[in-house]
PDB file of C-alpha atoms and ligand atoms in Angstrom:
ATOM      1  CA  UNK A 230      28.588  25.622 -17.548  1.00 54.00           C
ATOM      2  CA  UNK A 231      29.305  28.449 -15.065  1.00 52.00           C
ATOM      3  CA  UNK A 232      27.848  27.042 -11.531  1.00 62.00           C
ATOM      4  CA  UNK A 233      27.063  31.114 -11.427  1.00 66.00           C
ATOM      5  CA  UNK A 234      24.462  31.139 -14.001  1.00 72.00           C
ATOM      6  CA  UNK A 235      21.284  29.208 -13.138  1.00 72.00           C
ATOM      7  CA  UNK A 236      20.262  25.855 -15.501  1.00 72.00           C
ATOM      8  CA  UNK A 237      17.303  26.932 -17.597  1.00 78.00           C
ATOM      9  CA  UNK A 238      14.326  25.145 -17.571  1.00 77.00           C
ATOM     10  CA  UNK A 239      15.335  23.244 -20.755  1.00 80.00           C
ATOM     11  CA  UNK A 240      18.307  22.636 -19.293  1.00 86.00           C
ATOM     12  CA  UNK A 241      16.897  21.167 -15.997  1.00 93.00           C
ATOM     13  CA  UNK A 242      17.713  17.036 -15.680  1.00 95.00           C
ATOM     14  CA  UNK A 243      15.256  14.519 -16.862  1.00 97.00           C
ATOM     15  CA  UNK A 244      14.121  12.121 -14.525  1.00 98.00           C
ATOM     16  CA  UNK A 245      11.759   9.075 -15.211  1.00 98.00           C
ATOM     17  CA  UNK A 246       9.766   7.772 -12.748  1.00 98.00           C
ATOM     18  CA  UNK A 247       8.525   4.269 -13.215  1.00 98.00           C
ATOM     19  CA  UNK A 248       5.797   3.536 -10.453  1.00 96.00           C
ATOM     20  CA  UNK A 249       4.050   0.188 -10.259  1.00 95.00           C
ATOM     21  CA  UNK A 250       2.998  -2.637  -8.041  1.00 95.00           C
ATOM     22  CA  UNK A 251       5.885  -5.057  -8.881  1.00 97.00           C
ATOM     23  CA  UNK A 252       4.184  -7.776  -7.688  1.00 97.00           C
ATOM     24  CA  UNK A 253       6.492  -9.149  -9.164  1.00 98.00           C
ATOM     25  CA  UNK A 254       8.937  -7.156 -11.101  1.00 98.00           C
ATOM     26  CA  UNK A 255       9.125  -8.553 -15.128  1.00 98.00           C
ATOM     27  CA  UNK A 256      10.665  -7.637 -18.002  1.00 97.00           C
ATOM     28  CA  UNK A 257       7.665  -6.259 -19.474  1.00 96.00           C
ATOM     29  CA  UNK A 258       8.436  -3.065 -16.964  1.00 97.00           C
ATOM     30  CA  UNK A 259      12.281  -3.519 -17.604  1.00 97.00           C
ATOM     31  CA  UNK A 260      12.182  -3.032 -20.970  1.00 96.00           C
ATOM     32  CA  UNK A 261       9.644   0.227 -21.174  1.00 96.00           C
ATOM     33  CA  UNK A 262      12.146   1.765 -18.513  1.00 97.00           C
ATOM     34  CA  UNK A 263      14.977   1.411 -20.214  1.00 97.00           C
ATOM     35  CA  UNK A 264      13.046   2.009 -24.051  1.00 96.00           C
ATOM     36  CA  UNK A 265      11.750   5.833 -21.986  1.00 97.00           C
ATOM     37  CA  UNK A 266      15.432   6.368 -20.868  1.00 98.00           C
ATOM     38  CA  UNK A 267      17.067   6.107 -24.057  1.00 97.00           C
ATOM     39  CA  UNK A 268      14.371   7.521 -26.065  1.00 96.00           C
ATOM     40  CA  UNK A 269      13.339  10.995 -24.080  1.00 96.00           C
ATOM     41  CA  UNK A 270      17.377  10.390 -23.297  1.00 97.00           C
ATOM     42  CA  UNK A 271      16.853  10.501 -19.620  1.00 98.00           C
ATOM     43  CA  UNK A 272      19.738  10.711 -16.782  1.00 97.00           C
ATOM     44  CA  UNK A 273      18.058   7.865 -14.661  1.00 98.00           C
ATOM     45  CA  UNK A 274      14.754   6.083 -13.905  1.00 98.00           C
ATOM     46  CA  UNK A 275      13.752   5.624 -10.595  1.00 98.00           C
ATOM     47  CA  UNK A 276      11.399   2.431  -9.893  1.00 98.00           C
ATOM     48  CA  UNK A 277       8.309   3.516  -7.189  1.00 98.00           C
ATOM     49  CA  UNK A 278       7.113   0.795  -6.276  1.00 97.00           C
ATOM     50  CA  UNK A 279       3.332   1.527  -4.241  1.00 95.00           C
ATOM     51  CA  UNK A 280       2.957   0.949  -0.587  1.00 90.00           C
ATOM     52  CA  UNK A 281      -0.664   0.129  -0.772  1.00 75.00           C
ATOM     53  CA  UNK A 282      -1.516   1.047  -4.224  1.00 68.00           C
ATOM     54  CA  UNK A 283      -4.399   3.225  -4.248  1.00 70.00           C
ATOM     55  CA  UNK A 284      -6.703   1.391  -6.739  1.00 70.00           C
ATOM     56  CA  UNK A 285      -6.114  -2.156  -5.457  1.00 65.00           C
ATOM     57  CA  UNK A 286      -6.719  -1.195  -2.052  1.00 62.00           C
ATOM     58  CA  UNK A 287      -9.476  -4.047  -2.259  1.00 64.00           C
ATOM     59  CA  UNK A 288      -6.895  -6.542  -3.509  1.00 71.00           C
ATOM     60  CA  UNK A 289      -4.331  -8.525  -1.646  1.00 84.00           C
ATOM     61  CA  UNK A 290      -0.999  -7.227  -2.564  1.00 91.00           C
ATOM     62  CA  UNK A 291       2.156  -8.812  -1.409  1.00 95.00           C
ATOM     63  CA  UNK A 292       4.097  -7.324   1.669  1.00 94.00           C
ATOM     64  CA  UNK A 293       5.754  -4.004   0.610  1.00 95.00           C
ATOM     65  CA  UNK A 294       9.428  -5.533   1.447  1.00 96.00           C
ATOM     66  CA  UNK A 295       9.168  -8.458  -0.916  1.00 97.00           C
ATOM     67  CA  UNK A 296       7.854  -6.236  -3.510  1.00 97.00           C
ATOM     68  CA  UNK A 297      10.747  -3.424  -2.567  1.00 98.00           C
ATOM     69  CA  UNK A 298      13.575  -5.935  -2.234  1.00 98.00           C
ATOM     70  CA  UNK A 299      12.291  -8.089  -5.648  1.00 98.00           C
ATOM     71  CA  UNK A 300      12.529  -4.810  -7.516  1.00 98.00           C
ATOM     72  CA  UNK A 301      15.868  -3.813  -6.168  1.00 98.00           C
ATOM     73  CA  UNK A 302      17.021  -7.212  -7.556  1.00 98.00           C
ATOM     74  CA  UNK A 303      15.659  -6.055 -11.036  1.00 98.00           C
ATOM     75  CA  UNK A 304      17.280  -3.036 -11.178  1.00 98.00           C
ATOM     76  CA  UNK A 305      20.964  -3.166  -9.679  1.00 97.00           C
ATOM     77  CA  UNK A 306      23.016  -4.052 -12.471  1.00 96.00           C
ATOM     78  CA  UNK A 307      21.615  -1.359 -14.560  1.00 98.00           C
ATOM     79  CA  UNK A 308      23.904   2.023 -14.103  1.00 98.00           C
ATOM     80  CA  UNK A 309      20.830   4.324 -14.636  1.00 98.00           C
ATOM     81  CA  UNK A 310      18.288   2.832 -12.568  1.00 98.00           C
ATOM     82  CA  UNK A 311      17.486   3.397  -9.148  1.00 98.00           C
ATOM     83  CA  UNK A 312      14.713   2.228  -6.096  1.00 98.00           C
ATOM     84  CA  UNK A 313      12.906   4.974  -4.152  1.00 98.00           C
ATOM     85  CA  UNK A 314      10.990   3.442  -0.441  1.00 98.00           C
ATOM     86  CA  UNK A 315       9.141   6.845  -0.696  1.00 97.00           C
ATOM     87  CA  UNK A 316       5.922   5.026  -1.327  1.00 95.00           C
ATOM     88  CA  UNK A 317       6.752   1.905   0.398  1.00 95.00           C
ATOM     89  CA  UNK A 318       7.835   3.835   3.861  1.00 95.00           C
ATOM     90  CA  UNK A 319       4.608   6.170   3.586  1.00 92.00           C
ATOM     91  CA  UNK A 320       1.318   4.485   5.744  1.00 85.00           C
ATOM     92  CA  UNK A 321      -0.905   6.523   2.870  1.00 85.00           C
ATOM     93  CA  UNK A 322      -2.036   4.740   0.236  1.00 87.00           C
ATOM     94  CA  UNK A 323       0.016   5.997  -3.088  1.00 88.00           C
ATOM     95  CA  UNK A 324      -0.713   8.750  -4.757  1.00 92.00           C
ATOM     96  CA  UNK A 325       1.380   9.559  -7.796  1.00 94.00           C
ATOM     97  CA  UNK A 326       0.583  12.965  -7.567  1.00 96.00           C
ATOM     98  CA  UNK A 327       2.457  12.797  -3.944  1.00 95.00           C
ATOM     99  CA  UNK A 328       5.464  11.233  -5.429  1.00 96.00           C
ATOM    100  CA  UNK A 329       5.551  13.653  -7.944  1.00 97.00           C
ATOM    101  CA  UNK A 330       5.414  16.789  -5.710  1.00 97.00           C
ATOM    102  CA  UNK A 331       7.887  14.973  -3.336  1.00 97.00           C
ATOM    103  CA  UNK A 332      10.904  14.518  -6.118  1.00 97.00           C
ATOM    104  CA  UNK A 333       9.943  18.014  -7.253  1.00 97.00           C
ATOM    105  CA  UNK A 334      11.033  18.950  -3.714  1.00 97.00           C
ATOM    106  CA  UNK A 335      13.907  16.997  -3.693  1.00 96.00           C
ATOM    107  CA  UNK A 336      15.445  18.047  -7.168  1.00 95.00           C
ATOM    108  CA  UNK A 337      14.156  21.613  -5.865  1.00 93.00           C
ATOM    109  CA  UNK A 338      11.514  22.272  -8.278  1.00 94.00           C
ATOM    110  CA  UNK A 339      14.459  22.444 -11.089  1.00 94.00           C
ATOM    111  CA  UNK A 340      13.534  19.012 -13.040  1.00 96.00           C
ATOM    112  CA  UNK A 341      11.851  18.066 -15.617  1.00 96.00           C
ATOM    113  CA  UNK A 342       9.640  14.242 -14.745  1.00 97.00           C
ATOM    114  CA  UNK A 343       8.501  11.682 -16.801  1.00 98.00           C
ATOM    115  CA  UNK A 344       6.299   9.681 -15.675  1.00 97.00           C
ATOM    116  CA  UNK A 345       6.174   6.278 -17.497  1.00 97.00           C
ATOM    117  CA  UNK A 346       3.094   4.313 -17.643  1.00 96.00           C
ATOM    118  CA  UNK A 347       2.090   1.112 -19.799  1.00 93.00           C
ATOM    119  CA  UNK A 348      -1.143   1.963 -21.694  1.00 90.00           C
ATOM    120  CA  UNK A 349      -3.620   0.210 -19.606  1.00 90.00           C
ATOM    121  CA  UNK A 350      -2.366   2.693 -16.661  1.00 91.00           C
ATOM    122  CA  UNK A 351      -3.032   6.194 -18.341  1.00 92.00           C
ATOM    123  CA  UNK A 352      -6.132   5.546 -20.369  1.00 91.00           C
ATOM    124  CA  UNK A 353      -7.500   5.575 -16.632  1.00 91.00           C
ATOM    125  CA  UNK A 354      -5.880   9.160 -16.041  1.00 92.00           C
ATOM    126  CA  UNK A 355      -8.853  11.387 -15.482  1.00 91.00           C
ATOM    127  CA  UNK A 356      -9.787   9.199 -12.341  1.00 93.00           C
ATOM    128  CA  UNK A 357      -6.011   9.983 -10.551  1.00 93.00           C
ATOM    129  CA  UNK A 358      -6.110  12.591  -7.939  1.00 93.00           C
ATOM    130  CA  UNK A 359      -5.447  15.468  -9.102  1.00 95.00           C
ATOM    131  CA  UNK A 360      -4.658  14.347 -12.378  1.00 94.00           C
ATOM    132  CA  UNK A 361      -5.050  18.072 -13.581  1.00 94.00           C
ATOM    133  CA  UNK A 362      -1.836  19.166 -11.257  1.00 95.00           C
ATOM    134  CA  UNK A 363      -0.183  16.021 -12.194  1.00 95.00           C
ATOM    135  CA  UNK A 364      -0.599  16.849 -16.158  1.00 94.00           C
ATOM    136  CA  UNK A 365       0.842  20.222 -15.326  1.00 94.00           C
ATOM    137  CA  UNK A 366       3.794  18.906 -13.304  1.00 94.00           C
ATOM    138  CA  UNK A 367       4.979  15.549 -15.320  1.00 95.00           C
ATOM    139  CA  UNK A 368       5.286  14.971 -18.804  1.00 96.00           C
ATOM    140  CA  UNK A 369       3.956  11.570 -19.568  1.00 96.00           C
ATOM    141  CA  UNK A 370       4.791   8.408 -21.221  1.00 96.00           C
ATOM    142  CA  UNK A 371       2.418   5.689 -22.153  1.00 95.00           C
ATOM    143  CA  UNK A 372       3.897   3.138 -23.521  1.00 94.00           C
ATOM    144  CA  UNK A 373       2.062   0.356 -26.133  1.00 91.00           C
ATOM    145  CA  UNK A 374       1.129  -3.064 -24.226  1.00 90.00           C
ATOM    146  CA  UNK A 375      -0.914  -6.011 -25.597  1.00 86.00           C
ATOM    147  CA  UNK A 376      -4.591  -5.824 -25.455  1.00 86.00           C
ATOM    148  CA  UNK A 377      -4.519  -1.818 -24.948  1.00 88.00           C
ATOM    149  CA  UNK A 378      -5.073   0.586 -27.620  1.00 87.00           C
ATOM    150  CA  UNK A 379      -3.391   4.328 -27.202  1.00 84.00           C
ATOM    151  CA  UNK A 380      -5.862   5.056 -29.648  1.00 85.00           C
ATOM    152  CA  UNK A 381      -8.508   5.087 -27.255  1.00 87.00           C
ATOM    153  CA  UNK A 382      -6.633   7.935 -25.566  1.00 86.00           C
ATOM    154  CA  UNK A 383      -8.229  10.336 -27.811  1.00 86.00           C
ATOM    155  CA  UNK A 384     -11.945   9.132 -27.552  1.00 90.00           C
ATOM    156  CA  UNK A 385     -11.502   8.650 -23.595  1.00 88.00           C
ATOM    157  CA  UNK A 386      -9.635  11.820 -22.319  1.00 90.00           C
ATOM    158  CA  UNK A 387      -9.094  14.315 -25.094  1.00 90.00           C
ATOM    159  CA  UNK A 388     -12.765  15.313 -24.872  1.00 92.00           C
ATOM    160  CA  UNK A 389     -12.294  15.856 -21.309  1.00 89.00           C
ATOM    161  CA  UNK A 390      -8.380  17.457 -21.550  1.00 89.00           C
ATOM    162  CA  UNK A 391      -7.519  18.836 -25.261  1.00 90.00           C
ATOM    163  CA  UNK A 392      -4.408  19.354 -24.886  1.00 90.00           C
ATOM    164  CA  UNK A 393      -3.718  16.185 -23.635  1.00 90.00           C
ATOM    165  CA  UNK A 394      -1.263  14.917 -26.407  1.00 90.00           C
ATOM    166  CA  UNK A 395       1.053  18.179 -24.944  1.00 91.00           C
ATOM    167  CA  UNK A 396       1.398  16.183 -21.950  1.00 93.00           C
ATOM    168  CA  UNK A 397       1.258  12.681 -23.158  1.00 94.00           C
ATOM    169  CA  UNK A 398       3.622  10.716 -25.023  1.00 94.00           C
ATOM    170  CA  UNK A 399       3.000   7.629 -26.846  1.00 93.00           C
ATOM    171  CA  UNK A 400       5.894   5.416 -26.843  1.00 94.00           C
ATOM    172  CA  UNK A 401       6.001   1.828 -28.847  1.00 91.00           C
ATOM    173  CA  UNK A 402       7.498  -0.885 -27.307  1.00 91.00           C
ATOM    174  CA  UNK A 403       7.986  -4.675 -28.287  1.00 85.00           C
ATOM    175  CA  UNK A 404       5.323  -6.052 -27.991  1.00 75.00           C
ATOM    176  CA  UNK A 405       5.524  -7.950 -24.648  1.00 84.00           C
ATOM    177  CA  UNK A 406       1.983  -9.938 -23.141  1.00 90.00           C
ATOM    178  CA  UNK A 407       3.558 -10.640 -20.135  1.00 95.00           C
ATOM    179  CA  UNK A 408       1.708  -8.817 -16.659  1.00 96.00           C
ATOM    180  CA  UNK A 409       2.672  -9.530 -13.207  1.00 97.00           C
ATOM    181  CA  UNK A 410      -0.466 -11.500 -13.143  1.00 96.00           C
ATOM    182  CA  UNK A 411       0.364 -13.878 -15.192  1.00 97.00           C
ATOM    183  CA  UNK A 412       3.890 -14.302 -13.486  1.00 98.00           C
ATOM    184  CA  UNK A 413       1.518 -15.522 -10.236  1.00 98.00           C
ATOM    185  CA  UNK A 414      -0.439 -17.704 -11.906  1.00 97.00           C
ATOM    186  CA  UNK A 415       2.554 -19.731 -13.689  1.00 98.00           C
ATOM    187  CA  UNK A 416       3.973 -19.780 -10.274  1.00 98.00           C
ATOM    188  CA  UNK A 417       0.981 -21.123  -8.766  1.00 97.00           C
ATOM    189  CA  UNK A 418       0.105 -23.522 -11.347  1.00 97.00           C
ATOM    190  CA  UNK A 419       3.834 -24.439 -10.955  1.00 97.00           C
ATOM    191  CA  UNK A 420       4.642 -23.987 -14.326  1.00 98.00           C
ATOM    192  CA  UNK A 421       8.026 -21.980 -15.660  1.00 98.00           C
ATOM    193  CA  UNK A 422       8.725 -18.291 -15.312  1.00 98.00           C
ATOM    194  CA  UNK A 423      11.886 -18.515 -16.823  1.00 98.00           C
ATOM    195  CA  UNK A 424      13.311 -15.590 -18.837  1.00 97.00           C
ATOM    196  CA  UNK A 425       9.598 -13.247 -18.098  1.00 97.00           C
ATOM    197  CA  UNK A 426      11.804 -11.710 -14.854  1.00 98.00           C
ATOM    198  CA  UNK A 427      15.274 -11.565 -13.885  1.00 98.00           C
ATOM    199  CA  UNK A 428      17.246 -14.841 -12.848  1.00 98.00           C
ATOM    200  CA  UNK A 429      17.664 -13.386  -9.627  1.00 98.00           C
ATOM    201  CA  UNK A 430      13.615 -12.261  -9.132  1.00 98.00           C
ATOM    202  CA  UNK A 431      12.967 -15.816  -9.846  1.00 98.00           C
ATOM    203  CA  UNK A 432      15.110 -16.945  -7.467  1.00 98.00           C
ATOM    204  CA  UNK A 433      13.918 -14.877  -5.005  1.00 98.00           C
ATOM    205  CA  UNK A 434       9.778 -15.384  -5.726  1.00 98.00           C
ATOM    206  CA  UNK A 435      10.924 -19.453  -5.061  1.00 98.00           C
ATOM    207  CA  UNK A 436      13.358 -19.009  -2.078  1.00 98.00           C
ATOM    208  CA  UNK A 437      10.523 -17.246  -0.323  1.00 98.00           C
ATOM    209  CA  UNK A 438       7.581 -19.296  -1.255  1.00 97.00           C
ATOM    210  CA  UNK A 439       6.058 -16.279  -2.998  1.00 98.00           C
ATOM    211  CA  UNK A 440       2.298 -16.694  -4.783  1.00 97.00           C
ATOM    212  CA  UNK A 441       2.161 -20.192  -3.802  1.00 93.00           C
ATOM    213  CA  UNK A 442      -1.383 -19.515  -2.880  1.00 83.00           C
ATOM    214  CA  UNK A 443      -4.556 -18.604  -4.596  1.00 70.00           C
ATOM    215  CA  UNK A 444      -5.158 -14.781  -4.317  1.00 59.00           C
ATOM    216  CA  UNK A 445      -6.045 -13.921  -7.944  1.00 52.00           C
ATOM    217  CA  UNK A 446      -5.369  -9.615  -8.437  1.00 46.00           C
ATOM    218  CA  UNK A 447      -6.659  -8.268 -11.593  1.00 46.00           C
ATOM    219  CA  UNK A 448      -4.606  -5.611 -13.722  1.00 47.00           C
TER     220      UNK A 448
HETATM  221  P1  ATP B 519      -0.708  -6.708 -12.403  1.00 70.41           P
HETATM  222  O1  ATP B 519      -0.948  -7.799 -13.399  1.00 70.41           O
HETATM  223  O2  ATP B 519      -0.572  -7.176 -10.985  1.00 70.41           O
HETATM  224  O3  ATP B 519      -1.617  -5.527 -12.538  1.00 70.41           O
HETATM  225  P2  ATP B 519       1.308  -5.397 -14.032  1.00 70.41           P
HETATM  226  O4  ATP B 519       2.097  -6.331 -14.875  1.00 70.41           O
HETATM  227  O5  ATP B 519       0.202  -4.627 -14.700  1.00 70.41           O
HETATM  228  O6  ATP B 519       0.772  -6.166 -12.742  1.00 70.41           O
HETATM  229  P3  ATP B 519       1.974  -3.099 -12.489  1.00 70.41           P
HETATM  230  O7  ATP B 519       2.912  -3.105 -11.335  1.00 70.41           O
HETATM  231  O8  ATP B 519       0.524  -3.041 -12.240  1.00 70.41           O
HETATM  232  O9  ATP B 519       2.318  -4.420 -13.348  1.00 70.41           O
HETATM  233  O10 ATP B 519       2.363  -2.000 -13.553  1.00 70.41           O
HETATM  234  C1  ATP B 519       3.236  -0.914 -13.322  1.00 70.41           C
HETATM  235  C2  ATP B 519       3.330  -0.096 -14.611  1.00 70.41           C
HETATM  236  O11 ATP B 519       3.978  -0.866 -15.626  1.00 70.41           O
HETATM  237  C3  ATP B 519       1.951   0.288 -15.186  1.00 70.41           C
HETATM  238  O12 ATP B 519       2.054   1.591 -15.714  1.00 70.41           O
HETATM  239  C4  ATP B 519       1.751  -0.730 -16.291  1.00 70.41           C
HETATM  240  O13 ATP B 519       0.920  -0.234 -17.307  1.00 70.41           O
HETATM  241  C5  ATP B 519       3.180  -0.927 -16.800  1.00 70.41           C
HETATM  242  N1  ATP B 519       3.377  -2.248 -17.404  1.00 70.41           N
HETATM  243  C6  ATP B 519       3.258  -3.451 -16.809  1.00 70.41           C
HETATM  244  N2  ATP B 519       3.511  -4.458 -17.662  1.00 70.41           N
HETATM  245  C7  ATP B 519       3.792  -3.891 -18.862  1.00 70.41           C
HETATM  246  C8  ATP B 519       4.133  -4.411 -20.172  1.00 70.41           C
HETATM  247  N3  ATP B 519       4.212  -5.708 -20.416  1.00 70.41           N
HETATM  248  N4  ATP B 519       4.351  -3.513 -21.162  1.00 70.41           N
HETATM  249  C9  ATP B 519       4.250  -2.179 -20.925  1.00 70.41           C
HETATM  250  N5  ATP B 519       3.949  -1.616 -19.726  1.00 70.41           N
HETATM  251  C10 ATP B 519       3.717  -2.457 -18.697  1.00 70.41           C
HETATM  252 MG1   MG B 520      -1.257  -3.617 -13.618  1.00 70.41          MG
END
């Protein structure tokens, strides 16, 4: 391509952006990353993990740099993923509309984002700030996980949002029960989390004593 003729829209990269808690990092998140990069054939996927996540402000949440560090173990031996700190390094809580405007700015407004979500995370859509810009900005992708229904998308948001499925979508993935939750919990209970996260996430949740102690977060 001529560097004198600009990219057209169409022609603009595609960028996921997988944000999340990673408290810890599992395979559940692995696997819809790289399911969204192959199937919307996207250049890379950057992992976001949250600072202080905005809706479990209430909740303890593990200290940013084991969460940060944890999910740069996850993702280093994969060529298209990447780690952002924009969240972590930002004392607001995290907005994804923020992190959305901010890699707009970066690619300078010439890129096209997907954000990739599990289906518990968008069926709660309306109630993200400024969800309206953020449907504008990002194309979405929800992806199937146990105990969710997509379905529900249309009872829950379509009234509010027609054109919702323009924005939104739905992506199946193997069906995977496995939440960060329950990662604590075997830890806790000392029982095996062997194969649910990377050999080297599991080493590091043991080295540093991680979710030892009883502090139960919900989904
Ligand atoms: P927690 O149990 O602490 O809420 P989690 O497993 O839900 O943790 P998050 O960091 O909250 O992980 O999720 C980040 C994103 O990954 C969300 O969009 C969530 O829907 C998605 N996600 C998490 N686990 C899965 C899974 N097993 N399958 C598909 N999507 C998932
Ligand atoms: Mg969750």
């Amino acid at each position: 391509m001529s560097l004198l003729l600009p990219r057209l829209e169409s022609q603009w990269p595609r960028i996921g952006i997988m944000g999340g808690t990673f408290d810890p990092i599992h395979i559940g998140h692995l696997v819809t990353a790289e399911e969204a990069r192959e199937h919307f054939n996207l250049e890379s996927v950057i992992f976001v993990p949250a600072g202080l996540p905005s809706h479990k402000i209430e909740k303890k949440v593990t200290d940013p740099e084991h969460r940060y560090l944890m999910t740069f173990l996850a993702v280093t031996n994969n060529p298209y993923f990447s780690i952002s700190r924009v969240e972590i390094d930002s004392l607001e809580p995290s907005y994804t509309v923020n992190t959305v405007r901010f890699f707009q700015k970066i690619y300078d407004y010439k890129v096209s984002i997907y954000f990739i979500t599990g289906a518990d995370a968008i069926l709660d859509i309306l109630t993200w700030k400024d969800y309206e810009e953020l449907l504008e900005k990002c194309i979405f992708i929800a992806a199937s996980r146990s105990g969710y229904s997509l379905e529900k998308l249309k009872d829950k948001v379509e009234p509010f949002y027609p054109s919702i499925f323009q924005k939104v979508h739905l992506m199946e993935i193997p069906a995977m029960a496995i939440s960060s939750t329950f990662i604590r919990r075997r830890v806790r209970e000392g029982k095996t989390i062997k194969y649910l996260t990377p050999e080297a996430v599991e080493q590091y949740i043991y080295k540093s004593e991680l979710y030892q102690e009883e502090a139960e977060k919900s989904q």
